[in-house]
Short mmCIF file of N, CA and C in Angstrom, two decimals:
data_model
loop_
_atom_site.label_atom_id
_atom_site.label_comp_id
_atom_site.label_asym_id
_atom_site.label_seq_id
_atom_site.Cartn_x
_atom_site.Cartn_y
_atom_site.Cartn_z
N MET A 3 18.02 -27.85 -50.94
CA MET A 3 18.18 -26.60 -50.23
C MET A 3 16.97 -25.69 -50.44
N ARG A 4 16.42 -25.73 -51.65
CA ARG A 4 15.27 -24.90 -51.95
C ARG A 4 14.05 -25.32 -51.16
N ARG A 5 13.87 -26.60 -50.92
CA ARG A 5 12.72 -27.10 -50.16
C ARG A 5 12.75 -26.56 -48.74
N TRP A 6 13.92 -26.49 -48.15
CA TRP A 6 14.07 -25.97 -46.79
C TRP A 6 13.63 -24.52 -46.74
N MET A 7 13.95 -23.76 -47.72
CA MET A 7 13.59 -22.35 -47.78
C MET A 7 12.08 -22.16 -47.89
N LEU A 8 11.39 -23.10 -48.48
CA LEU A 8 9.94 -23.02 -48.59
C LEU A 8 9.27 -23.21 -47.23
N TRP A 9 9.86 -24.03 -46.37
CA TRP A 9 9.28 -24.32 -45.05
C TRP A 9 9.72 -23.34 -43.97
N ALA A 10 10.70 -22.54 -44.20
CA ALA A 10 11.23 -21.60 -43.20
C ALA A 10 10.17 -20.62 -42.69
N PRO A 11 9.35 -20.00 -43.55
CA PRO A 11 8.33 -19.09 -43.01
C PRO A 11 7.32 -19.80 -42.09
N LEU A 12 6.93 -21.00 -42.46
CA LEU A 12 5.99 -21.74 -41.62
C LEU A 12 6.63 -22.08 -40.27
N ALA A 13 7.89 -22.50 -40.28
CA ALA A 13 8.59 -22.83 -39.04
C ALA A 13 8.72 -21.58 -38.16
N GLY A 14 9.02 -20.44 -38.77
CA GLY A 14 9.10 -19.18 -38.01
C GLY A 14 7.76 -18.81 -37.40
N PHE A 15 6.68 -18.99 -38.15
CA PHE A 15 5.35 -18.69 -37.63
C PHE A 15 4.99 -19.62 -36.47
N VAL A 16 5.27 -20.89 -36.59
CA VAL A 16 4.98 -21.85 -35.51
C VAL A 16 5.79 -21.49 -34.26
N LEU A 17 7.04 -21.15 -34.42
CA LEU A 17 7.87 -20.75 -33.28
C LEU A 17 7.30 -19.50 -32.60
N LEU A 18 6.90 -18.53 -33.38
CA LEU A 18 6.30 -17.32 -32.83
C LEU A 18 4.99 -17.63 -32.10
N ALA A 19 4.16 -18.48 -32.67
CA ALA A 19 2.89 -18.87 -32.04
C ALA A 19 3.13 -19.58 -30.70
N VAL A 20 4.14 -20.42 -30.64
CA VAL A 20 4.47 -21.11 -29.38
C VAL A 20 4.93 -20.10 -28.33
N LEU A 21 5.76 -19.16 -28.70
CA LEU A 21 6.23 -18.15 -27.75
C LEU A 21 5.08 -17.29 -27.22
N VAL A 22 4.17 -16.90 -28.09
CA VAL A 22 3.01 -16.11 -27.68
C VAL A 22 2.12 -16.92 -26.74
N ALA A 23 1.88 -18.19 -27.07
CA ALA A 23 1.04 -19.05 -26.23
C ALA A 23 1.65 -19.23 -24.84
N VAL A 24 2.95 -19.44 -24.77
CA VAL A 24 3.62 -19.59 -23.46
C VAL A 24 3.48 -18.30 -22.66
N GLY A 25 3.64 -17.16 -23.30
CA GLY A 25 3.50 -15.87 -22.62
C GLY A 25 2.10 -15.64 -22.10
N LEU A 26 1.10 -16.07 -22.83
CA LEU A 26 -0.29 -15.90 -22.40
C LEU A 26 -0.67 -16.87 -21.29
N LEU A 27 -0.14 -18.06 -21.34
CA LEU A 27 -0.48 -19.06 -20.32
C LEU A 27 0.26 -18.83 -19.02
N ARG A 28 1.43 -18.21 -19.07
CA ARG A 28 2.21 -17.91 -17.87
C ARG A 28 2.51 -16.43 -17.83
N PRO A 29 1.50 -15.61 -17.46
CA PRO A 29 1.76 -14.16 -17.44
C PRO A 29 2.80 -13.80 -16.37
N ALA A 30 3.50 -12.75 -16.61
CA ALA A 30 4.52 -12.27 -15.67
C ALA A 30 3.86 -11.77 -14.39
N ASP A 31 4.58 -11.87 -13.31
CA ASP A 31 4.10 -11.35 -12.03
C ASP A 31 4.13 -9.82 -12.11
N ARG A 32 2.99 -9.19 -11.94
CA ARG A 32 2.89 -7.74 -12.06
C ARG A 32 2.84 -7.04 -10.69
N THR A 33 3.23 -7.74 -9.64
CA THR A 33 3.22 -7.16 -8.30
C THR A 33 4.26 -6.05 -8.23
N VAL A 34 3.83 -4.90 -7.74
CA VAL A 34 4.73 -3.76 -7.60
C VAL A 34 5.17 -3.71 -6.13
N LEU A 35 6.45 -3.98 -5.91
CA LEU A 35 6.98 -3.98 -4.55
C LEU A 35 7.55 -2.61 -4.20
N SER A 36 7.39 -2.24 -2.94
CA SER A 36 7.86 -0.95 -2.46
C SER A 36 9.37 -0.96 -2.28
N ARG A 37 9.99 0.13 -2.64
CA ARG A 37 11.43 0.29 -2.39
C ARG A 37 11.69 0.76 -0.96
N MET A 38 10.61 0.95 -0.20
CA MET A 38 10.74 1.41 1.18
C MET A 38 11.04 0.28 2.16
N VAL A 39 10.91 -0.96 1.74
CA VAL A 39 11.21 -2.07 2.63
C VAL A 39 12.70 -1.99 3.00
N GLY A 40 12.97 -1.99 4.31
CA GLY A 40 14.33 -1.84 4.81
C GLY A 40 14.68 -0.40 5.14
N ARG A 41 13.76 0.51 4.90
CA ARG A 41 14.00 1.93 5.17
C ARG A 41 13.02 2.42 6.24
N PRO A 42 13.34 3.54 6.88
CA PRO A 42 12.40 4.10 7.87
C PRO A 42 11.09 4.54 7.21
N VAL A 43 10.02 4.47 7.98
CA VAL A 43 8.73 4.97 7.52
C VAL A 43 8.90 6.45 7.20
N PRO A 44 8.38 6.89 6.06
CA PRO A 44 8.50 8.31 5.72
C PRO A 44 7.68 9.17 6.70
N ALA A 45 7.95 10.44 6.69
CA ALA A 45 7.25 11.37 7.58
C ALA A 45 5.76 11.38 7.24
N LEU A 46 4.95 10.98 8.20
CA LEU A 46 3.50 10.95 8.04
C LEU A 46 2.84 11.74 9.16
N VAL A 47 1.88 12.54 8.82
CA VAL A 47 1.02 13.20 9.80
C VAL A 47 -0.37 13.19 9.18
N LEU A 48 -1.18 12.20 9.57
CA LEU A 48 -2.50 12.02 8.99
C LEU A 48 -3.58 12.32 10.02
N ALA A 49 -4.54 13.10 9.63
CA ALA A 49 -5.68 13.42 10.50
C ALA A 49 -6.49 12.16 10.75
N PRO A 50 -7.28 12.14 11.83
CA PRO A 50 -8.13 10.97 12.10
C PRO A 50 -9.13 10.75 10.96
N ALA A 51 -9.32 9.49 10.59
CA ALA A 51 -10.27 9.14 9.53
C ALA A 51 -11.68 8.97 10.08
N VAL A 52 -11.78 8.68 11.38
CA VAL A 52 -13.10 8.50 12.01
C VAL A 52 -13.08 9.17 13.39
N ALA A 53 -14.25 9.49 13.88
CA ALA A 53 -14.37 10.07 15.22
C ALA A 53 -14.02 9.00 16.26
N GLY A 54 -13.35 9.42 17.31
CA GLY A 54 -13.04 8.51 18.40
C GLY A 54 -11.76 7.70 18.23
N LYS A 55 -11.08 7.86 17.12
CA LYS A 55 -9.80 7.18 16.89
C LYS A 55 -8.77 8.24 16.54
N PRO A 56 -7.56 8.10 17.07
CA PRO A 56 -6.52 9.06 16.70
C PRO A 56 -6.07 8.86 15.26
N GLY A 57 -5.56 9.93 14.67
CA GLY A 57 -4.95 9.84 13.35
C GLY A 57 -3.64 9.07 13.46
N LEU A 58 -2.82 9.17 12.45
CA LEU A 58 -1.58 8.39 12.41
C LEU A 58 -0.41 9.29 12.02
N SER A 59 0.67 9.14 12.77
CA SER A 59 1.89 9.87 12.43
C SER A 59 3.07 8.92 12.53
N THR A 60 4.19 9.35 12.01
CA THR A 60 5.40 8.54 12.06
C THR A 60 5.77 8.19 13.50
N ALA A 61 5.56 9.11 14.43
CA ALA A 61 5.89 8.87 15.84
C ALA A 61 5.07 7.71 16.40
N ASP A 62 3.85 7.52 15.91
CA ASP A 62 3.00 6.41 16.39
C ASP A 62 3.54 5.06 15.96
N LEU A 63 4.42 5.03 14.97
CA LEU A 63 4.92 3.77 14.41
C LEU A 63 6.28 3.40 14.98
N LYS A 64 6.61 3.93 16.14
CA LYS A 64 7.89 3.61 16.77
C LYS A 64 7.63 3.07 18.17
N GLY A 65 8.55 2.25 18.65
CA GLY A 65 8.48 1.74 20.01
C GLY A 65 7.93 0.33 20.13
N GLU A 66 7.27 -0.14 19.07
CA GLU A 66 6.64 -1.45 19.11
C GLU A 66 6.40 -1.92 17.67
N VAL A 67 6.53 -3.21 17.43
CA VAL A 67 6.26 -3.75 16.09
C VAL A 67 4.79 -3.56 15.77
N ARG A 68 4.52 -3.09 14.57
CA ARG A 68 3.13 -2.81 14.16
C ARG A 68 2.91 -3.28 12.73
N LEU A 69 1.64 -3.51 12.43
CA LEU A 69 1.21 -3.78 11.07
C LEU A 69 0.43 -2.55 10.61
N VAL A 70 0.84 -1.95 9.50
CA VAL A 70 0.15 -0.80 8.94
C VAL A 70 -0.62 -1.30 7.72
N ASN A 71 -1.94 -1.13 7.77
CA ASN A 71 -2.82 -1.64 6.72
C ASN A 71 -3.45 -0.49 5.96
N LEU A 72 -3.25 -0.47 4.65
CA LEU A 72 -3.90 0.51 3.79
C LEU A 72 -5.18 -0.11 3.27
N PHE A 73 -6.30 0.59 3.47
CA PHE A 73 -7.60 0.03 3.12
C PHE A 73 -8.54 1.13 2.66
N ALA A 74 -9.72 0.74 2.19
CA ALA A 74 -10.76 1.69 1.80
C ALA A 74 -12.11 1.00 1.92
N SER A 75 -13.13 1.79 2.22
CA SER A 75 -14.47 1.22 2.36
C SER A 75 -15.01 0.73 1.02
N TRP A 76 -14.54 1.27 -0.07
CA TRP A 76 -14.99 0.91 -1.41
C TRP A 76 -14.22 -0.28 -2.00
N CYS A 77 -13.32 -0.86 -1.22
CA CYS A 77 -12.42 -1.92 -1.69
C CYS A 77 -12.97 -3.29 -1.29
N ALA A 78 -13.42 -4.07 -2.27
CA ALA A 78 -13.97 -5.41 -1.99
C ALA A 78 -12.94 -6.35 -1.36
N PRO A 79 -11.68 -6.39 -1.82
CA PRO A 79 -10.70 -7.26 -1.17
C PRO A 79 -10.44 -6.87 0.30
N CYS A 80 -10.67 -5.59 0.64
CA CYS A 80 -10.51 -5.16 2.03
C CYS A 80 -11.54 -5.84 2.93
N ILE A 81 -12.72 -6.07 2.39
CA ILE A 81 -13.75 -6.80 3.14
C ILE A 81 -13.29 -8.24 3.35
N ALA A 82 -12.69 -8.84 2.33
CA ALA A 82 -12.23 -10.23 2.42
C ALA A 82 -11.12 -10.40 3.46
N GLU A 83 -10.29 -9.38 3.65
CA GLU A 83 -9.20 -9.51 4.62
C GLU A 83 -9.59 -9.13 6.04
N ALA A 84 -10.76 -8.53 6.23
CA ALA A 84 -11.17 -8.05 7.55
C ALA A 84 -11.13 -9.13 8.63
N PRO A 85 -11.62 -10.35 8.39
CA PRO A 85 -11.55 -11.37 9.44
C PRO A 85 -10.11 -11.72 9.86
N GLN A 86 -9.19 -11.68 8.91
CA GLN A 86 -7.79 -11.98 9.24
C GLN A 86 -7.17 -10.86 10.07
N LEU A 87 -7.53 -9.61 9.76
CA LEU A 87 -7.02 -8.50 10.57
C LEU A 87 -7.53 -8.60 12.01
N LEU A 88 -8.80 -8.97 12.16
CA LEU A 88 -9.35 -9.14 13.50
C LEU A 88 -8.65 -10.29 14.23
N ALA A 89 -8.34 -11.36 13.52
CA ALA A 89 -7.62 -12.49 14.13
C ALA A 89 -6.21 -12.08 14.53
N LEU A 90 -5.55 -11.26 13.72
CA LEU A 90 -4.21 -10.78 14.08
C LEU A 90 -4.28 -9.91 15.32
N LYS A 91 -5.29 -9.05 15.40
CA LYS A 91 -5.44 -8.22 16.60
C LYS A 91 -5.65 -9.10 17.83
N GLN A 92 -6.48 -10.13 17.67
CA GLN A 92 -6.74 -11.04 18.79
C GLN A 92 -5.47 -11.79 19.20
N ALA A 93 -4.55 -11.99 18.26
CA ALA A 93 -3.28 -12.65 18.55
C ALA A 93 -2.27 -11.70 19.17
N GLY A 94 -2.65 -10.44 19.36
CA GLY A 94 -1.77 -9.48 20.03
C GLY A 94 -1.00 -8.57 19.10
N VAL A 95 -1.30 -8.59 17.81
CA VAL A 95 -0.61 -7.73 16.85
C VAL A 95 -1.23 -6.33 16.91
N ARG A 96 -0.39 -5.32 17.03
CA ARG A 96 -0.84 -3.93 16.99
C ARG A 96 -1.01 -3.54 15.53
N ILE A 97 -2.19 -3.03 15.18
CA ILE A 97 -2.51 -2.71 13.79
C ILE A 97 -2.97 -1.26 13.69
N ASP A 98 -2.39 -0.55 12.74
CA ASP A 98 -2.82 0.81 12.42
C ASP A 98 -3.32 0.82 10.98
N GLY A 99 -4.28 1.70 10.71
CA GLY A 99 -4.85 1.76 9.38
C GLY A 99 -4.65 3.10 8.72
N ILE A 100 -4.64 3.08 7.41
CA ILE A 100 -4.64 4.29 6.60
C ILE A 100 -5.80 4.14 5.62
N ALA A 101 -6.80 5.01 5.77
CA ALA A 101 -7.97 4.99 4.90
C ALA A 101 -7.69 5.84 3.67
N LEU A 102 -7.77 5.23 2.51
CA LEU A 102 -7.41 5.91 1.28
C LEU A 102 -8.62 6.44 0.53
N ARG A 103 -8.57 7.73 0.21
CA ARG A 103 -9.58 8.37 -0.64
C ARG A 103 -11.00 7.97 -0.22
N ASP A 104 -11.31 8.20 1.04
CA ASP A 104 -12.56 7.74 1.61
C ASP A 104 -13.26 8.84 2.39
N ALA A 105 -14.57 8.73 2.49
CA ALA A 105 -15.36 9.67 3.29
C ALA A 105 -15.45 9.13 4.72
N ARG A 106 -15.44 10.03 5.66
CA ARG A 106 -15.47 9.66 7.08
C ARG A 106 -16.66 8.75 7.40
N ALA A 107 -17.84 9.07 6.90
CA ALA A 107 -19.04 8.26 7.16
C ALA A 107 -18.90 6.86 6.57
N ASP A 108 -18.28 6.76 5.41
CA ASP A 108 -18.09 5.45 4.77
C ASP A 108 -17.11 4.58 5.56
N VAL A 109 -16.04 5.19 6.06
CA VAL A 109 -15.07 4.44 6.88
C VAL A 109 -15.74 3.96 8.16
N THR A 110 -16.51 4.82 8.80
CA THR A 110 -17.22 4.46 10.03
C THR A 110 -18.16 3.28 9.77
N ARG A 111 -18.89 3.33 8.69
CA ARG A 111 -19.81 2.25 8.34
C ARG A 111 -19.04 0.95 8.03
N PHE A 112 -17.93 1.08 7.31
CA PHE A 112 -17.10 -0.09 6.99
C PHE A 112 -16.63 -0.78 8.27
N LEU A 113 -16.15 -0.01 9.23
CA LEU A 113 -15.65 -0.57 10.48
C LEU A 113 -16.78 -1.20 11.30
N ALA A 114 -17.96 -0.57 11.28
CA ALA A 114 -19.11 -1.13 11.99
C ALA A 114 -19.55 -2.45 11.37
N ASP A 115 -19.49 -2.54 10.06
CA ASP A 115 -19.93 -3.75 9.36
C ASP A 115 -18.92 -4.88 9.40
N HIS A 116 -17.61 -4.57 9.39
CA HIS A 116 -16.60 -5.60 9.20
C HIS A 116 -15.60 -5.71 10.35
N GLY A 117 -15.77 -4.91 11.39
CA GLY A 117 -14.88 -4.97 12.53
C GLY A 117 -13.80 -3.90 12.47
N ASP A 118 -13.28 -3.55 13.63
CA ASP A 118 -12.28 -2.50 13.74
C ASP A 118 -11.06 -3.02 14.49
N PRO A 119 -10.02 -3.45 13.77
CA PRO A 119 -8.80 -3.94 14.43
C PRO A 119 -7.76 -2.85 14.69
N PHE A 120 -8.06 -1.60 14.36
CA PHE A 120 -7.05 -0.55 14.32
C PHE A 120 -6.92 0.22 15.63
N ASP A 121 -5.66 0.53 16.00
CA ASP A 121 -5.36 1.42 17.12
C ASP A 121 -5.47 2.88 16.67
N HIS A 122 -4.92 3.17 15.49
CA HIS A 122 -4.97 4.49 14.87
C HIS A 122 -5.49 4.32 13.45
N ILE A 123 -6.21 5.33 12.97
CA ILE A 123 -6.63 5.32 11.57
C ILE A 123 -6.40 6.71 10.99
N GLY A 124 -5.46 6.79 10.08
CA GLY A 124 -5.17 8.05 9.42
C GLY A 124 -5.94 8.19 8.13
N ASP A 125 -6.30 9.42 7.81
CA ASP A 125 -7.04 9.74 6.59
C ASP A 125 -6.04 10.17 5.51
N ASP A 126 -6.08 9.50 4.37
CA ASP A 126 -5.19 9.82 3.26
C ASP A 126 -6.03 10.15 2.02
N PRO A 127 -6.62 11.36 1.98
CA PRO A 127 -7.56 11.68 0.91
C PRO A 127 -6.94 11.82 -0.48
N ARG A 128 -5.65 12.08 -0.54
CA ARG A 128 -4.99 12.27 -1.84
C ARG A 128 -3.93 11.20 -2.12
N SER A 129 -3.91 10.17 -1.31
CA SER A 129 -2.95 9.06 -1.46
C SER A 129 -1.50 9.49 -1.30
N THR A 130 -1.24 10.59 -0.61
CA THR A 130 0.15 11.03 -0.44
C THR A 130 0.92 10.07 0.46
N ALA A 131 0.29 9.58 1.53
CA ALA A 131 0.96 8.61 2.40
C ALA A 131 1.16 7.29 1.67
N GLN A 132 0.16 6.91 0.90
CA GLN A 132 0.26 5.68 0.12
C GLN A 132 1.46 5.74 -0.82
N LEU A 133 1.61 6.82 -1.52
CA LEU A 133 2.73 6.96 -2.45
C LEU A 133 4.06 7.04 -1.70
N ALA A 134 4.09 7.72 -0.56
CA ALA A 134 5.32 7.81 0.22
C ALA A 134 5.77 6.44 0.71
N LEU A 135 4.81 5.56 1.01
CA LEU A 135 5.14 4.21 1.44
C LEU A 135 5.53 3.30 0.28
N GLY A 136 5.28 3.74 -0.93
CA GLY A 136 5.59 2.92 -2.09
C GLY A 136 4.51 1.90 -2.38
N SER A 137 3.32 2.16 -1.90
CA SER A 137 2.19 1.25 -2.12
C SER A 137 1.57 1.51 -3.48
N SER A 138 1.09 0.44 -4.10
CA SER A 138 0.49 0.58 -5.42
C SER A 138 -1.01 0.34 -5.44
N GLY A 139 -1.60 -0.01 -4.31
CA GLY A 139 -3.04 -0.26 -4.30
C GLY A 139 -3.54 -0.63 -2.92
N VAL A 140 -4.81 -1.01 -2.87
CA VAL A 140 -5.40 -1.46 -1.61
C VAL A 140 -6.04 -2.82 -1.83
N PRO A 141 -6.07 -3.64 -0.82
CA PRO A 141 -5.36 -3.47 0.45
C PRO A 141 -3.88 -3.80 0.29
N GLU A 142 -3.13 -3.26 1.19
CA GLU A 142 -1.70 -3.51 1.25
C GLU A 142 -1.27 -3.30 2.70
N SER A 143 -0.33 -4.12 3.17
CA SER A 143 0.09 -4.04 4.57
C SER A 143 1.60 -4.02 4.67
N PHE A 144 2.08 -3.31 5.70
CA PHE A 144 3.51 -3.21 5.96
C PHE A 144 3.77 -3.57 7.42
N VAL A 145 4.78 -4.40 7.67
CA VAL A 145 5.24 -4.67 9.02
C VAL A 145 6.34 -3.66 9.32
N VAL A 146 6.15 -2.92 10.42
CA VAL A 146 7.10 -1.88 10.83
C VAL A 146 7.70 -2.29 12.17
N ASP A 147 9.04 -2.29 12.27
CA ASP A 147 9.67 -2.69 13.53
C ASP A 147 9.62 -1.57 14.56
N ALA A 148 10.14 -1.84 15.75
CA ALA A 148 10.06 -0.88 16.86
C ALA A 148 10.85 0.40 16.59
N ALA A 149 11.82 0.34 15.70
CA ALA A 149 12.61 1.53 15.35
C ALA A 149 11.94 2.34 14.24
N GLY A 150 10.80 1.86 13.72
CA GLY A 150 10.10 2.59 12.68
C GLY A 150 10.58 2.25 11.28
N VAL A 151 11.23 1.09 11.12
CA VAL A 151 11.74 0.66 9.82
C VAL A 151 10.77 -0.36 9.22
N ILE A 152 10.45 -0.18 7.95
CA ILE A 152 9.56 -1.12 7.26
C ILE A 152 10.34 -2.42 7.01
N ARG A 153 9.83 -3.52 7.52
CA ARG A 153 10.51 -4.80 7.41
C ARG A 153 9.88 -5.77 6.42
N HIS A 154 8.60 -5.57 6.12
CA HIS A 154 7.90 -6.54 5.24
C HIS A 154 6.73 -5.83 4.58
N GLN A 155 6.44 -6.23 3.36
CA GLN A 155 5.30 -5.70 2.62
C GLN A 155 4.44 -6.88 2.15
N HIS A 156 3.14 -6.76 2.36
CA HIS A 156 2.20 -7.76 1.84
C HIS A 156 1.26 -7.05 0.88
N VAL A 157 1.33 -7.41 -0.39
CA VAL A 157 0.50 -6.80 -1.42
C VAL A 157 -0.77 -7.62 -1.57
N GLY A 158 -1.91 -6.94 -1.53
CA GLY A 158 -3.20 -7.61 -1.67
C GLY A 158 -3.79 -7.94 -0.31
N PRO A 159 -4.96 -8.58 -0.33
CA PRO A 159 -5.62 -8.89 0.93
C PRO A 159 -4.88 -9.98 1.70
N ILE A 160 -4.87 -9.86 3.01
CA ILE A 160 -4.32 -10.91 3.86
C ILE A 160 -5.40 -11.98 3.95
N MET A 161 -5.12 -13.14 3.40
CA MET A 161 -6.07 -14.24 3.40
C MET A 161 -5.63 -15.30 4.42
N PRO A 162 -6.50 -16.26 4.75
CA PRO A 162 -6.12 -17.26 5.76
C PRO A 162 -4.78 -17.94 5.47
N GLN A 163 -4.50 -18.22 4.21
CA GLN A 163 -3.24 -18.89 3.87
C GLN A 163 -2.02 -17.98 4.03
N ASP A 164 -2.23 -16.68 4.23
CA ASP A 164 -1.13 -15.74 4.41
C ASP A 164 -0.79 -15.49 5.88
N MET A 165 -1.63 -15.98 6.78
CA MET A 165 -1.48 -15.65 8.20
C MET A 165 -0.13 -16.08 8.77
N ASP A 166 0.32 -17.28 8.44
CA ASP A 166 1.60 -17.76 8.97
C ASP A 166 2.76 -16.86 8.52
N ALA A 167 2.74 -16.45 7.26
CA ALA A 167 3.80 -15.59 6.76
C ALA A 167 3.78 -14.21 7.41
N ILE A 168 2.58 -13.68 7.63
CA ILE A 168 2.45 -12.38 8.29
C ILE A 168 2.94 -12.47 9.73
N LEU A 169 2.52 -13.50 10.44
CA LEU A 169 2.97 -13.67 11.84
C LEU A 169 4.47 -13.89 11.90
N ALA A 170 5.04 -14.62 10.94
CA ALA A 170 6.48 -14.82 10.91
C ALA A 170 7.21 -13.51 10.64
N ALA A 171 6.67 -12.68 9.76
CA ALA A 171 7.30 -11.38 9.47
C ALA A 171 7.24 -10.48 10.71
N ILE A 172 6.15 -10.55 11.44
CA ILE A 172 6.03 -9.76 12.67
C ILE A 172 7.02 -10.25 13.70
N GLU A 173 7.15 -11.55 13.82
CA GLU A 173 8.11 -12.13 14.78
C GLU A 173 9.55 -11.77 14.38
N ASP A 174 9.85 -11.82 13.09
CA ASP A 174 11.20 -11.46 12.62
C ASP A 174 11.51 -9.98 12.89
N ALA A 175 10.49 -9.13 12.87
CA ALA A 175 10.68 -7.70 13.11
C ALA A 175 10.94 -7.40 14.58
N ARG A 176 10.64 -8.34 15.45
CA ARG A 176 10.86 -8.11 16.89
C ARG A 176 12.28 -8.29 17.21
#
């Protein structure tokens, strides 16, 4: 019995080391999902982010299924998703943008360099719209149905492998 007691601390240490190693090798999913999915888009009235494009309001997000994309000119993943947004626009998806904490000249330059898939672009200098939507970062996209209800959230950049899921979410919202 005494011999077992001598090995107990070592066994406890090995068990603890295994638990820590498993936790490090399989980190938890830290994606923050919005509680707004399934609810109407909150009241938004955003000034235009660039010249020649209208701003964005809640009224603009009704009547037709739309994809609302939160982006910023300073966001590297936003550059990576730009070709997919242009492909979605070419496929007939209506896309509106919300520029977060950005300067008008920088947004204009970003759109000139990477393409402009947006019908409306609202300026969100203090991230109030972002927080109202329950978004935790950029880029992030929301599928909004014709009644103005958020039906799907995509966290992170829309990459080529995400296109089928985004198109399916848009189709489901119709």
